[in-house]
Amino acid sequence: MGPTPHIAVIGGGSTGAGIARDLAMRGLDVTLVEQGNLTHGTTGRMHGLLHSGGRYAVSDQASATECIEENRVLRDIASHCVEMTGGLFVKRPEDSEEYFQKKLSGCEECGIPAEVVSGEEARAMEPHLAKDIDKAISVPDGAIDPFRLVVANAASAQEHGARIETHSKVTDLLVESGEVVGIEVEHDSGPGKRVHGTEGGTEQIRADYVVNATGAWAGRIGDMAGLDIEVRPSKGVMTIMNIRQVDTVINRCRPKGDADIVVPHETTAILGTTDEEVEDPEDYPEEQWEVDMMIDTLSELIPMLDEARTIRSFWGVRPLYEPPDVGSDDPTDITRDFFLLDHDERDDLPGMTSIVGGKFTTYRMMGEQIADHVCGKFGIDADCRTADEPLPGSEDFSVLRDYMDEFGLRSPIGRRSVERLGSRADEVLKTDGPNPTVCECEGVTRAEIQDAIEGSGSDLNAVRIRTRASMGNCQGGFCSHRMASELHSEYDEPVVREAWDELLQERWKGQRHALWGEQLSQAALNYALHATTQNRDQDPADGDPVDFSAFDSGRGQTGGSVDSADVAADGGTNGY
Amino acid sequence: MSLPTEGQMAIESEVLVIGGGLGGLTSALAAAREGADVRLVSYKQSTLRQASGLVDVLGYTPDGDGPLTDPYEAIPSLPAEHPYRKVGVGTVRDAMALFDDAVPTYEGEHTDTNALLPTHGGSIKPTARYPAGASAGLASDTRDTLLVGIEEMVDFDAPHVAAHLDATGVPFDVRGETIRFPGDLRADAKVTRYAKLLDTNSEVAVRGRMVPAREALAQRVNPLLEDEQRVGFPAILGDDNPGAIRDSLSDHLGVDVFEVPMGPPSLPGLRLEDALFSALDEAGASIETGNPVVDFEGEDRIEKVFIEKNGAKIPNSADQYVLATGGFVGKGVESDREGVYEPVFDCHVPHAADRYDWFDGELFGDHEFARYGVATDDDLRPLDASDDSEFENLRAAGSVLGGYDFAAEKSGSGVSIATGYAAGQRAAQEAR
Ligand SMILES: Cc1cc2nc3c(=O)[nH]c(=O)nc-3n(C[C@H](O)[C@H](O)[C@H](O)COP(=O)(O)OP(=O)(O)OC[C@H]3O[C@@H](n4cnc5c(N)ncnc54)[C@H](O)[C@@H]3O)c2cc1C
Ligand SMILES: Cc1cc2nc3c(=O)[nH]c(=O)nc-3n(C[C@H](O)[C@H](O)[C@H](O)COP(=O)(O)OP(=O)(O)OC[C@H]3O[C@@H](n4cnc5c(N)ncnc54)[C@H](O)[C@@H]3O)c2cc1C
């Protein structure tokens, strides 16, 4: 055997992280590069549904079958990222009975456990369902935390020797003698963990093979070597409510349509979604009608949504792909399946494969196929172990202990920390000092924040996605400065200030689509806290120098020794 | 006599003030001092619970120039719709004089010049009046400073605040240290628990010995103190006896002690609220809290309003009314997907038709919503969409008013005090 092949994986979404873990576990050298944070792309902007496959049981049975298989695997290997809420496909009186029956038989054909429940039974499970719901089909849908899952995959890859570079953008493919031999990367802040204010730089990373897992961006990477990869990005909106109106995933049982699903996620419920083709995965319109439609249409299933408070809305783009000869007009007709494009076979350019399409739920399976493919190239015969080995955080984690006494945490907070951390709870929460709560909305403690900082450098948005801090009702109004202070034990003040500003701005962005009613009042409160109480909008540390001597220095000082030459006397006006 | 269907005699007063925040309290106080029979009704705790307790008059112009040294000088050039322009700079001064008289525990009245105070986030901000407890912390005072944080208190990280203050260019050296608070308050203890322990000065165990809490706190700080001539704590130094606590810490430490104002729940804000309620009580006003005004009767004049209490609607009538129900935060201004409104009297609130025009994409951009509130004439009477007064006997004060962005300008309390004063005084004069 020759030396261990080195594989460069581009893209830190679920697909790239899954591939990196699989390859690293099979003993290959892996470098994963991501232009933003982990989950910067579509993975950080999706609905969080662990598909049972029920949604595709009529239209796309191949995908449905993959979903239920992977649904079972993820419950096992990623138990700390999954909440098995169960799901319902509910039928309103005006929805087709024929389709209802097709859904039911489709589930059976794909091996998805499905059961019909009456309207009353459905309302007993979910009291806020509309009174006129006829009946429903129950399926094993679940909620899954994409951030936690991707971070756990990256951590596992790292444990197996992989190098993970975030905030590092691939700017070119290195092509020599008609073969891809590596990537050119621009680091935002130097290699390693991100630290604000550290000078970046360009690095050429040579690799024996390159995997392009950039989802909706795959075409851009292709362009770098003159390849044509026709990804058809399609956007969808998701609107986050401030509470969980439902504890079960609620789907509307009809063929296809916008605004037909509600997923309970942690303390919130997320309404979705739409499906509209866009030109550019980074720059597309985010519109008011989309948010209004989520609320108005889903109120037909859950009437209380009409008056409920939303905390923000966000959009994601599906990396849909279809082979050039299909030609669907409507993005909802494009398959949800994934495609492995070997550019040697397809375009006579050896050294790189792209993976496009697919779903979050099937990320591991996608990783397995790519890893098989890559290992095949190098004649490596290594088994895939990702379906059997739990992710860090999900190992031997059977009982949720009550950590209240053990770690001095208030009960609901201790419980939530332990749910998030899974089997890592002991390691993270056992600290010497006191462990106060930093984010009250989501119950995130100092120890978790510190653990996240260790993993992600000075990037508070990365800390946020790892811990959920600042993602609750107040959207960072009360905790942003606390999170910044937690950084200060490790980083200098200017670095902290920059990370803090970046977090504030990011938190503001998504709220734009929720600014009426309670959430507008919350925004007004946050604005007052940050601008009035803290004066962060006019912080002299970021602005022009202030002439302190021109301001009131007090009625007179007692105690201490004062260098009188330095003392400003009331700015010269109206002395006392 | 009232009609039988009305069932109940209305509770009467000359002036009825709705809202118990800084705007309503000042209004009621001004009316009472003018000799009127005043009643104040308020629903919930005001935004003073959230506010720092500093009393800003004007720190920056609407264009962002500042920090201003003299807030009064800038008032005449504010835009015409600004509440300060409605009442005029002379009234602002008179109103501040009323405040100074009613709240003797505040300082800053010795000068027109703004003071710069450290914030709990580590920046500094301009303000006109500050609690006595904060006065040794002024940023134009050149004495070197030690800031002391509490390990389990995430809202005030002293080393971080000190480093940030240093970056603002303050004319003194500042250092931050973190201590474990004596006694065994749990990790998530609220600020009121710390305050209580210091108020009562209960004994706490320190290495097996019982020591009064204030002394125990000073003992923790003493070894950390180097050459600094003042020590700043987060604003947790007592609710009832802040002065005594500061004095005793100061005695033990041999240097001045001050508090840095904090976010919610804010003890300085709560202390200010208490002080104003007692002043109002002394002035002889009748006060009812805990129940909202939900409805009213009247066309051009408000005849009576209804307070909801245990499911019943209790009528209250007065000759003159003051609306001081606050802004978006206090719930005096509300919104839904369709628009922005004032919920009690349905006074017109000018606003953009498209809700996406209510705010700016930048975090600290020019947010229209921050200026939403009722528009008034020069007598502070709310105006309808065609610029006629909504009711001849209703005036508005405080954050329910539109036309200014208190967060950007740092003018929140000042506008509430000035407009509260003017509305209360004029209501009283008219009721006579
Ligand atoms: C609205 C919506 C809802 C969805 N809901 C669900 C759901 O509930 N359940 C489900 O299973 N699936 C769902 N999906 C699908 C799922 O989110 C995606 O299929 C999946 O997340 C794609 O992951 P990925 O890793 O392939 O792509 P991405 O997550 O987009 O990852 C690609 C990464 O590549 C990076 N990148 C791009 N260019 C460069 C470069 N030049 N250099 C370095 N890095 C680069 C990007 O920053 C990005 O992070 C949803 C999708 C959408 C749009
Ligand atoms: C977070 C924050 C920080 C601030 N920091 C500062 C600062 O540093 N410096 C400064 O000068 N100012 C500051 N302010 C501004 C200031 O403290 C007040 O918010 C402002 O003066 C408004 O006071 P107000 O009396 O108009 O309204 P509020 O304080 O909102 O009071 C309104 C009152 O009316 C009551 N009410 C509402 N509806 C009804 C009803 N239907 N019936 C009966 N009662 C009703 C409410 O319950 C409340 O008690 C801050 C404000 C906030 C929110």
JSON list of C-alpha atoms and ligand atoms in Angstrom, two decimals, chain A residues 10-16 33-35 40-43 45-49 51 168-170 213-215 217 221 224 234 236 238 273 316-319 358-361, ligand 1:
[
{"chain": "A", "resi": 10, "resn": "ILE", "atom": "CA", "xyz": [-15.30, 21.31, 0.16]},
{"chain": "A", "resi": 11, "resn": "GLY", "atom": "CA", "xyz": [-18.39, 22.33, 2.13]},
{"chain": "A", "resi": 12, "resn": "GLY", "atom": "CA", "xyz": [-19.20, 22.20, 5.85]},
{"chain": "A", "resi": 13, "resn": "GLY", "atom": "CA", "xyz": [-22.89, 21.36, 5.61]},
{"chain": "A", "resi": 14, "resn": "SER", "atom": "CA", "xyz": [-24.36, 18.03, 6.59]},
{"chain": "A", "resi": 15, "resn": "THR", "atom": "CA", "xyz": [-23.13, 16.40, 3.40]},
{"chain": "A", "resi": 16, "resn": "GLY", "atom": "CA", "xyz": [-19.52, 17.54, 3.68]},
{"chain": "A", "resi": 33, "resn": "VAL", "atom": "CA", "xyz": [-12.92, 23.46, 4.23]},
{"chain": "A", "resi": 34, "resn": "GLU", "atom": "CA", "xyz": [-15.94, 25.66, 4.72]},
{"chain": "A", "resi": 35, "resn": "GLN", "atom": "CA", "xyz": [-16.24, 29.30, 3.73]},
{"chain": "A", "resi": 40, "resn": "HIS", "atom": "CA", "xyz": [-23.29, 28.22, 6.99]},
{"chain": "A", "resi": 41, "resn": "GLY", "atom": "CA", "xyz": [-25.23, 27.05, 3.92]},
{"chain": "A", "resi": 42, "resn": "THR", "atom": "CA", "xyz": [-28.53, 25.27, 3.50]},
{"chain": "A", "resi": 43, "resn": "THR", "atom": "CA", "xyz": [-27.96, 23.00, 6.48]},
{"chain": "A", "resi": 45, "resn": "ARG", "atom": "CA", "xyz": [-31.34, 27.17, 7.16]},
{"chain": "A", "resi": 46, "resn": "MET", "atom": "CA", "xyz": [-33.60, 24.16, 6.97]},
{"chain": "A", "resi": 47, "resn": "HIS", "atom": "CA", "xyz": [-36.69, 22.93, 8.71]},
{"chain": "A", "resi": 48, "resn": "GLY", "atom": "CA", "xyz": [-35.18, 20.44, 11.13]},
{"chain": "A", "resi": 49, "resn": "LEU", "atom": "CA", "xyz": [-37.48, 17.61, 10.16]},
{"chain": "A", "resi": 51, "resn": "HIS", "atom": "CA", "xyz": [-38.17, 12.66, 7.73]},
{"chain": "A", "resi": 168, "resn": "SER", "atom": "CA", "xyz": [-11.84, 29.32, 4.63]},
{"chain": "A", "resi": 169, "resn": "LYS", "atom": "CA", "xyz": [-13.16, 29.79, 1.15]},
{"chain": "A", "resi": 170, "resn": "VAL", "atom": "CA", "xyz": [-12.11, 27.75, -1.83]},
{"chain": "A", "resi": 213, "resn": "ALA", "atom": "CA", "xyz": [-20.02, 18.97, -1.38]},
{"chain": "A", "resi": 214, "resn": "THR", "atom": "CA", "xyz": [-21.05, 22.59, -1.70]},
{"chain": "A", "resi": 215, "resn": "GLY", "atom": "CA", "xyz": [-24.73, 21.96, -2.33]},
{"chain": "A", "resi": 217, "resn": "TRP", "atom": "CA", "xyz": [-22.90, 26.37, -4.65]},
{"chain": "A", "resi": 221, "resn": "ILE", "atom": "CA", "xyz": [-16.83, 25.19, -7.76]},
{"chain": "A", "resi": 224, "resn": "MET", "atom": "CA", "xyz": [-13.40, 26.97, -11.45]},
{"chain": "A", "resi": 234, "resn": "SER", "atom": "CA", "xyz": [-34.94, 26.58, -4.90]},
{"chain": "A", "resi": 236, "resn": "GLY", "atom": "CA", "xyz": [-38.09, 28.07, 0.98]},
{"chain": "A", "resi": 238, "resn": "MET", "atom": "CA", "xyz": [-39.47, 29.12, 7.53]},
{"chain": "A", "resi": 273, "resn": "THR", "atom": "CA", "xyz": [-42.38, 26.31, 3.60]},
{"chain": "A", "resi": 316, "resn": "GLY", "atom": "CA", "xyz": [-32.88, 28.41, 2.74]},
{"chain": "A", "resi": 317, "resn": "VAL", "atom": "CA", "xyz": [-32.10, 27.19, -0.75]},
{"chain": "A", "resi": 318, "resn": "ARG", "atom": "CA", "xyz": [-32.45, 23.55, -1.73]},
{"chain": "A", "resi": 319, "resn": "PRO", "atom": "CA", "xyz": [-29.54, 22.28, -3.79]},
{"chain": "A", "resi": 358, "resn": "GLY", "atom": "CA", "xyz": [-30.45, 14.92, -1.52]},
{"chain": "A", "resi": 359, "resn": "LYS", "atom": "CA", "xyz": [-31.74, 15.74, 1.92]},
{"chain": "A", "resi": 360, "resn": "PHE", "atom": "CA", "xyz": [-30.43, 16.36, 5.33]},
{"chain": "A", "resi": 361, "resn": "THR", "atom": "CA", "xyz": [-32.08, 13.20, 6.65]},
{"chain": "C", "resi": 1, "resn": "LIG", "atom": "C1", "xyz": [-36.43, 25.40, 3.10]},
{"chain": "C", "resi": 1, "resn": "LIG", "atom": "C2", "xyz": [-35.76, 24.07, 3.25]},
{"chain": "C", "resi": 1, "resn": "LIG", "atom": "C3", "xyz": [-36.22, 23.17, 4.19]},
{"chain": "C", "resi": 1, "resn": "LIG", "atom": "C4", "xyz": [-35.61, 21.94, 4.31]},
{"chain": "C", "resi": 1, "resn": "LIG", "atom": "N1", "xyz": [-36.08, 21.10, 5.25]},
{"chain": "C", "resi": 1, "resn": "LIG", "atom": "C5", "xyz": [-35.51, 19.87, 5.36]},
{"chain": "C", "resi": 1, "resn": "LIG", "atom": "C6", "xyz": [-35.94, 19.01, 6.39]},
{"chain": "C", "resi": 1, "resn": "LIG", "atom": "O1", "xyz": [-36.80, 19.38, 7.19]},
{"chain": "C", "resi": 1, "resn": "LIG", "atom": "N2", "xyz": [-35.39, 17.78, 6.48]},
{"chain": "C", "resi": 1, "resn": "LIG", "atom": "C7", "xyz": [-34.42, 17.37, 5.60]},
{"chain": "C", "resi": 1, "resn": "LIG", "atom": "O2", "xyz": [-33.98, 16.24, 5.72]},
{"chain": "C", "resi": 1, "resn": "LIG", "atom": "N3", "xyz": [-33.95, 18.19, 4.64]},
{"chain": "C", "resi": 1, "resn": "LIG", "atom": "C8", "xyz": [-34.48, 19.44, 4.50]},
{"chain": "C", "resi": 1, "resn": "LIG", "atom": "N4", "xyz": [-34.01, 20.28, 3.55]},
{"chain": "C", "resi": 1, "resn": "LIG", "atom": "C9", "xyz": [-32.93, 19.85, 2.68]},
{"chain": "C", "resi": 1, "resn": "LIG", "atom": "C10", "xyz": [-31.57, 19.96, 3.37]},
{"chain": "C", "resi": 1, "resn": "LIG", "atom": "O3", "xyz": [-31.51, 21.11, 4.16]},
{"chain": "C", "resi": 1, "resn": "LIG", "atom": "C11", "xyz": [-30.41, 19.98, 2.40]},
{"chain": "C", "resi": 1, "resn": "LIG", "atom": "O4", "xyz": [-30.57, 18.99, 1.47]},
{"chain": "C", "resi": 1, "resn": "LIG", "atom": "C12", "xyz": [-29.08, 19.78, 3.10]},
{"chain": "C", "resi": 1, "resn": "LIG", "atom": "O5", "xyz": [-28.96, 20.57, 4.24]},
{"chain": "C", "resi": 1, "resn": "LIG", "atom": "C13", "xyz": [-27.97, 20.10, 2.15]},
{"chain": "C", "resi": 1, "resn": "LIG", "atom": "O6", "xyz": [-26.73, 19.98, 2.80]},
{"chain": "C", "resi": 1, "resn": "LIG", "atom": "P1", "xyz": [-25.38, 20.17, 2.02]},
{"chain": "C", "resi": 1, "resn": "LIG", "atom": "O7", "xyz": [-24.29, 19.90, 2.97]},
{"chain": "C", "resi": 1, "resn": "LIG", "atom": "O8", "xyz": [-25.42, 19.38, 0.79]},
{"chain": "C", "resi": 1, "resn": "LIG", "atom": "O9", "xyz": [-25.41, 21.69, 1.57]},
{"chain": "C", "resi": 1, "resn": "LIG", "atom": "P2", "xyz": [-25.07, 23.00, 2.43]},
{"chain": "C", "resi": 1, "resn": "LIG", "atom": "O10", "xyz": [-25.54, 22.87, 3.80]},
{"chain": "C", "resi": 1, "resn": "LIG", "atom": "O11", "xyz": [-25.51, 24.16, 1.65]},
{"chain": "C", "resi": 1, "resn": "LIG", "atom": "O12", "xyz": [-23.50, 22.95, 2.50]},
{"chain": "C", "resi": 1, "resn": "LIG", "atom": "C14", "xyz": [-22.67, 23.44, 1.48]},
{"chain": "C", "resi": 1, "resn": "LIG", "atom": "C15", "xyz": [-21.59, 24.27, 2.12]},
{"chain": "C", "resi": 1, "resn": "LIG", "atom": "O13", "xyz": [-20.60, 24.60, 1.18]},
{"chain": "C", "resi": 1, "resn": "LIG", "atom": "C16", "xyz": [-20.10, 25.85, 1.53]},
{"chain": "C", "resi": 1, "resn": "LIG", "atom": "N5", "xyz": [-19.42, 26.45, 0.40]},
{"chain": "C", "resi": 1, "resn": "LIG", "atom": "C17", "xyz": [-19.96, 26.91, -0.75]},
{"chain": "C", "resi": 1, "resn": "LIG", "atom": "N6", "xyz": [-19.02, 27.42, -1.53]},
{"chain": "C", "resi": 1, "resn": "LIG", "atom": "C18", "xyz": [-17.84, 27.28, -0.89]},
{"chain": "C", "resi": 1, "resn": "LIG", "atom": "C19", "xyz": [-16.50, 27.59, -1.20]},
{"chain": "C", "resi": 1, "resn": "LIG", "atom": "N7", "xyz": [-16.18, 28.20, -2.33]},
{"chain": "C", "resi": 1, "resn": "LIG", "atom": "N8", "xyz": [-15.53, 27.32, -0.29]},
{"chain": "C", "resi": 1, "resn": "LIG", "atom": "C20", "xyz": [-15.83, 26.72, 0.87]},
{"chain": "C", "resi": 1, "resn": "LIG", "atom": "N9", "xyz": [-17.10, 26.38, 1.21]},
{"chain": "C", "resi": 1, "resn": "LIG", "atom": "C21", "xyz": [-18.09, 26.64, 0.33]},
{"chain": "C", "resi": 1, "resn": "LIG", "atom": "C22", "xyz": [-21.30, 26.63, 1.94]},
{"chain": "C", "resi": 1, "resn": "LIG", "atom": "O14", "xyz": [-20.96, 27.73, 2.77]},
{"chain": "C", "resi": 1, "resn": "LIG", "atom": "C23", "xyz": [-22.12, 25.58, 2.67]},
{"chain": "C", "resi": 1, "resn": "LIG", "atom": "O15", "xyz": [-21.95, 25.62, 4.07]},
{"chain": "C", "resi": 1, "resn": "LIG", "atom": "C24", "xyz": [-34.57, 21.55, 3.45]},
{"chain": "C", "resi": 1, "resn": "LIG", "atom": "C25", "xyz": [-34.10, 22.49, 2.53]},
{"chain": "C", "resi": 1, "resn": "LIG", "atom": "C26", "xyz": [-34.67, 23.73, 2.43]},
{"chain": "C", "resi": 1, "resn": "LIG", "atom": "C27", "xyz": [-34.15, 24.71, 1.47]}
]
